[in-house]
């Protein structure tokens, strides 16, 4: 049993080693290699989106239109940065899901705190108003 | 031999893709992140934990703002600047945003030139990124000084809800600290690139391990994250 395990391990590391010798040049020098133009295009888009979100404030849009536009531009910018600048679009899904799913769960926390602060606000309105 | 096997980022066999790939990568007691080195994986995991820290700050700001009965100061007016004779709303913050985005652009290109082993361009772009970052911190210092002169304190301000100051100093202060650390990190790595440490495989001062151009990408991950956090702060604190 142990013999088999050792044998298998030996074979595997041999295989890895052989593969290393072949591919190390390719993977190590290349890494994440994409055309510069892609970064420039994303850079341009980030400028456009930032200008748009600034204009939302400049023109003084209010209410749900303001909030939805702010969130839309925010999500688009964040998506571009993570996907292209941080190369998440080219990583294996095992990494992408491990890193990107947990922050999404923060939304549950957001929901809890929205309920909580609505409650606090209500109590403050009722009791602080009564005191004055 | 063992060292090569441990730090190897190459897989002997083609891995399945999609959902099947996730199951295959995570199961059977293997290393889960197949083609990602430990350095990069650790930076991602650190950034994930940092995400939670900033989430907590933004959440506490949201809770304070939603539950207060006193009106929240209007950030559009608080952060307005008078240039010439016209008062432009939020202009300083907009400029800071563009500076940080530009620094992300130069960083992304530095990573690219790093993998092409172009020492001069990589180091120059990293230093440009650091310069943008230092400019950002300088503008933030100006902003803080202006607000403190106008009477903003963590416990109160002249315009409305007392929690405004505490939220502002906590969130932007923590972000500014991250930018400052990033600038130092960038300069340190740019120096190594410039000196050619990764070409002659010089061993590191602390780790005694051979460095690699991948560190440029790892530094880049941190820097882009700082920019990413600013996207959220800009939207949720300054624009909301």
XYZ file of C-alpha atoms in Angstrom:
372
model
C 0.000 0.000 0.000
C 2.640 2.500 1.086
C 4.857 1.255 -1.694
C 2.192 1.993 -4.241
C 1.644 5.458 -2.787
C 5.340 6.257 -2.901
C 5.585 4.942 -6.397
C 2.641 7.023 -7.566
C 4.002 10.130 -5.903
C 7.379 9.594 -7.466
C 5.839 9.192 -10.881
C 3.718 12.273 -10.485
C 6.535 14.539 -9.413
C 8.657 13.154 -12.233
C 5.899 13.981 -14.635
C 5.514 17.468 -13.138
C 9.225 17.975 -13.351
C 9.422 16.891 -16.959
C 6.521 19.136 -17.776
C 8.153 21.997 -15.900
C 11.242 21.755 -18.015
C 9.134 21.945 -21.152
C 6.670 24.605 -20.154
C 8.390 26.737 -17.528
C 9.782 29.066 -20.159
C 6.389 29.582 -21.737
C 4.309 30.106 -18.572
C 6.861 31.991 -16.541
C 7.813 34.591 -19.088
C 4.322 35.028 -20.534
C 2.090 35.132 -17.438
C -0.926 37.328 -18.090
C -0.178 38.678 -21.533
C -2.729 40.856 -23.277
C -2.423 43.639 -25.851
C -1.740 47.110 -24.440
C -4.657 48.406 -26.485
C -7.095 46.485 -24.262
C -5.842 48.345 -21.191
C -6.075 51.682 -22.965
C -9.668 50.978 -24.024
C -10.645 50.005 -20.472
C -8.851 53.081 -19.161
C -10.896 55.215 -21.558
C -14.145 53.570 -20.461
C -13.310 54.145 -16.800
C -12.834 57.840 -17.598
C -16.169 57.967 -19.428
C -18.012 56.179 -16.603
C -16.408 58.401 -13.929
C -17.401 61.493 -15.902
C -20.956 60.159 -16.156
C -21.205 59.563 -12.408
C -19.761 63.038 -11.764
C -22.315 64.560 -14.125
C -25.107 62.887 -12.123
C -24.059 65.105 -9.237
C -23.249 68.136 -11.406
C -26.740 68.241 -12.901
C -28.221 67.567 -9.472
C -30.348 64.553 -10.377
C -32.318 63.379 -7.356
C -34.263 60.408 -6.063
C -34.294 56.920 -7.536
C -32.854 58.079 -10.868
C -29.763 59.424 -9.071
C -29.277 56.323 -6.918
C -29.779 53.835 -9.732
C -27.382 55.710 -12.032
C -24.733 55.971 -9.297
C -24.984 52.247 -8.573
C -24.958 51.359 -12.272
C -21.777 53.328 -12.991
C -20.194 51.997 -9.792
C -20.853 48.364 -10.714
C -19.647 48.842 -14.301
C -16.406 50.468 -13.140
C -15.798 47.822 -10.488
C -16.476 45.086 -13.037
C -14.010 46.516 -15.556
C -11.278 46.900 -12.937
C -11.666 43.384 -11.538
C -12.182 41.623 -14.879
C -9.500 43.300 -17.004
C -7.030 45.171 -14.796
C -6.935 42.430 -12.166
C -7.171 39.719 -14.869
C -10.028 37.896 -13.158
C -11.633 37.250 -16.561
C -8.737 34.944 -17.489
C -8.381 33.099 -14.179
C -9.834 29.642 -13.574
C -13.372 29.629 -12.161
C -12.178 27.974 -8.931
C -10.313 31.190 -8.047
C -12.932 33.576 -9.431
C -15.758 32.021 -7.421
C -13.649 31.708 -4.246
C -12.848 35.438 -4.370
C -15.965 36.976 -5.925
C -18.775 35.055 -4.189
C -17.999 35.949 -0.528
C -18.269 39.749 -1.089
C -21.682 39.199 -2.703
C -22.847 37.681 0.586
C -22.159 41.086 2.186
C -25.487 42.057 0.592
C -27.201 39.913 3.238
C -25.469 42.030 5.877
C -26.639 45.143 4.028
C -30.238 43.900 4.146
C -29.984 43.190 7.879
C -28.567 46.650 8.604
C -31.203 48.381 6.448
C -33.926 46.732 8.543
C -32.079 47.571 11.733
C -31.544 51.246 10.888
C -35.142 51.648 9.749
C -36.174 50.332 13.146
C -33.737 52.652 14.986
C -34.987 55.591 12.944
C -38.603 54.777 13.788
C -37.842 54.530 17.512
C -35.931 57.829 17.412
C -38.769 59.598 15.620
C -41.373 58.300 18.075
C -39.457 58.867 21.339
C -37.263 61.885 20.513
C -40.247 63.706 19.031
C -42.318 62.931 22.148
C -39.551 64.274 24.444
C -39.335 67.713 22.821
C 13.144 18.651 -6.996
C 10.672 19.005 -4.134
C 11.036 22.753 -4.372
C 10.164 22.663 -8.038
C 7.141 20.473 -7.344
C 5.913 22.771 -4.572
C 6.212 26.082 -6.351
C 5.348 24.835 -9.810
C 2.434 26.657 -11.387
C 2.168 24.162 -14.217
C -0.282 21.284 -14.260
C 0.676 18.043 -15.927
C -2.785 17.347 -17.358
C -5.427 19.493 -18.991
C -8.004 20.487 -16.353
C -11.762 20.407 -16.902
C -13.477 23.761 -17.339
C -16.681 25.346 -15.953
C -18.575 23.924 -12.963
C -16.916 20.564 -13.468
C -13.608 22.415 -13.186
C -14.572 24.011 -9.861
C -15.504 20.636 -8.397
C -12.350 19.026 -9.778
C -10.071 21.820 -8.524
C -11.480 21.899 -5.002
C -11.932 18.171 -4.345
C -9.582 15.303 -3.460
C -7.228 17.151 -1.130
C -5.394 18.957 -3.899
C -4.093 22.478 -4.262
C -7.267 24.355 -5.242
C -5.776 27.176 -7.335
C -4.150 25.277 -10.171
C -2.358 27.813 -12.322
C -2.024 30.544 -9.696
C 1.132 30.785 -7.619
C 0.911 30.940 -3.816
C 1.945 34.594 -3.879
C -0.905 35.609 -6.135
C -3.449 33.441 -4.320
C -2.392 34.932 -0.973
C -2.719 38.481 -2.315
C -6.236 37.671 -3.555
C -7.194 36.200 -0.179
C -5.771 39.236 1.619
C -7.767 41.504 -0.698
C -10.891 39.480 0.070
C -10.387 40.065 3.794
C -9.740 43.749 3.110
C -13.011 43.848 1.184
C -14.797 42.806 4.352
C -13.066 45.544 6.354
C -14.155 48.235 3.917
C -17.621 46.670 3.704
C -17.943 47.046 7.470
C -16.927 50.725 7.289
C -19.375 51.474 4.500
C -22.104 49.508 6.280
C -21.632 51.408 9.530
C -21.741 54.646 7.537
C -24.977 53.493 5.886
C -26.500 52.554 9.236
C -25.555 55.903 10.799
C -26.904 57.846 7.830
C -30.159 55.888 7.609
C -30.971 55.951 11.308
C -30.210 59.587 12.132
C -33.129 62.000 12.435
C -30.851 65.003 11.739
C -30.324 65.819 8.026
C -27.062 64.513 6.522
C -24.689 67.248 5.244
C -24.869 67.512 1.436
C -21.501 66.185 0.175
C -21.987 68.010 -3.125
C -21.756 71.328 -1.245
C -19.334 70.250 1.472
C -16.726 69.169 -1.103
C -17.318 72.042 -3.542
C -14.364 74.245 -4.442
C -14.391 77.845 -5.594
C -12.110 78.102 -8.618
C -11.906 81.640 -9.961
C -15.363 82.987 -9.278
C -17.438 79.871 -9.847
C -18.253 77.303 -7.210
C -17.942 73.846 -8.722
C -19.546 70.970 -6.804
C -17.386 67.984 -5.837
C -14.630 69.019 -8.253
C -11.705 68.018 -6.024
C -13.130 64.531 -5.552
C -13.685 64.189 -9.302
C -10.057 65.108 -10.000
C -8.889 62.636 -7.335
C -10.994 59.941 -9.021
C -9.429 60.598 -12.419
C -5.941 60.565 -10.901
C -6.532 57.203 -9.251
C -7.988 55.715 -12.443
C -4.984 56.957 -14.405
C -2.693 55.320 -11.873
C -4.549 52.046 -12.425
C -3.998 52.384 -16.171
C -0.257 52.900 -15.822
C -0.107 49.983 -13.361
C -1.877 47.618 -15.755
C 0.647 48.492 -18.457
C 3.543 48.057 -15.998
C 2.373 44.472 -15.382
C 2.302 43.889 -19.129
C 5.837 45.205 -19.690
C 6.999 43.267 -16.624
C 6.037 39.970 -18.230
C 7.848 41.087 -21.380
C 10.928 41.640 -19.185
C 11.166 45.266 -20.251
C 12.894 46.586 -17.131
C 13.033 50.281 -17.996
C 9.392 50.627 -19.049
C 8.117 48.524 -16.126
C 10.025 50.549 -13.543
C 9.066 53.858 -15.179
C 5.374 52.964 -15.291
C 5.450 51.762 -11.685
C 7.062 55.015 -10.595
C 4.436 56.953 -12.573
C 1.775 54.959 -10.704
C 3.459 55.790 -7.401
C 3.579 59.472 -8.384
C -0.161 59.472 -9.164
C -0.772 57.763 -5.815
C 1.319 60.327 -3.943
C -0.600 63.145 -5.704
C -3.845 61.528 -4.602
C -2.695 61.372 -0.979
C -1.565 65.002 -1.198
C -4.984 66.094 -2.428
C -6.589 64.078 0.336
C -4.421 65.875 2.901
C -5.590 69.180 1.379
C -9.218 68.033 1.639
C -8.828 66.970 5.270
C -7.139 70.286 6.156
C -9.952 72.245 4.482
C -12.670 70.314 6.324
C -10.917 70.514 9.690
C -10.506 74.300 9.234
C -14.238 74.508 8.524
C -14.955 72.813 11.824
C -15.563 69.168 10.898
C -14.724 66.861 13.795
C -15.433 63.164 14.367
C -18.066 64.215 16.909
C -19.738 67.039 14.998
C -19.812 69.519 12.131
C -21.531 72.823 11.306
C -23.969 71.399 8.731
C -25.939 68.502 10.160
C -25.697 64.936 11.440
C -22.784 64.535 13.859
C -21.797 61.128 12.432
C -20.677 62.728 9.145
C -17.212 63.568 10.475
C -16.619 60.163 12.045
C -17.655 58.331 8.856
C -15.613 60.642 6.638
C -12.376 60.453 8.622
C -12.655 56.705 9.177
C -13.413 55.726 5.578
C -11.162 58.140 3.696
C -8.461 57.838 6.326
C -8.304 54.076 5.981
C -8.352 54.331 2.215
C -5.589 56.965 2.263
C -3.500 54.663 4.452
C -3.916 51.922 1.855
C -2.807 54.287 -0.925
C 0.235 55.342 1.100
C 1.252 51.728 1.742
C 0.707 51.037 -1.961
C 3.050 53.874 -2.949
C 5.778 52.461 -0.688
C 5.176 48.949 -2.048
C 5.364 50.238 -5.636
C 8.613 52.118 -5.069
C 10.202 49.078 -3.403
C 9.276 46.751 -6.264
C 10.141 49.334 -8.946
C 13.636 49.544 -7.428
C 14.027 45.771 -7.672
C 12.824 45.766 -11.267
C 15.154 48.624 -12.195
C 18.124 46.873 -10.567
C 17.334 43.727 -12.543
C 16.772 41.472 -9.520
C 14.325 39.293 -11.425
C 16.647 38.807 -14.390
C 19.698 37.745 -12.338
C 17.462 35.887 -9.847
C 18.928 37.800 -6.925
C 17.662 36.503 -3.601
C 15.317 38.692 -1.563
C 16.479 40.553 1.542
C 13.810 39.133 3.863
C 12.848 35.878 2.220
C 16.151 34.752 0.650
C 14.057 33.481 -2.243
C 14.476 34.287 -5.889
C 12.052 36.917 -7.049
C 10.085 36.859 -10.258
C 8.337 39.379 -12.503
C 5.044 38.022 -11.178
C 5.543 40.292 -8.140
C 4.718 43.197 -10.467
C 1.319 41.644 -11.119
C 0.803 40.982 -7.390
C 1.659 44.608 -6.598
C -0.750 45.528 -9.371
C -3.530 43.487 -7.766
C -3.107 45.472 -4.544
C -3.034 48.775 -6.411
C -6.128 48.020 -8.491
C -7.906 47.027 -5.300
C -7.164 50.460 -3.816
C -8.706 51.988 -6.933
C -11.648 49.593 -6.651
C -12.361 50.634 -3.065
C -12.283 54.268 -4.174
C -14.957 53.492 -6.795
C -17.245 52.365 -3.972
C -16.353 55.253 -1.643
C -16.858 57.769 -4.465
C -20.306 56.366 -5.275
C -21.601 55.645 -1.794
C -20.069 58.409 0.310
C -19.513 61.360 -2.031
C -22.272 60.984 -4.607
C -25.127 59.391 -2.647
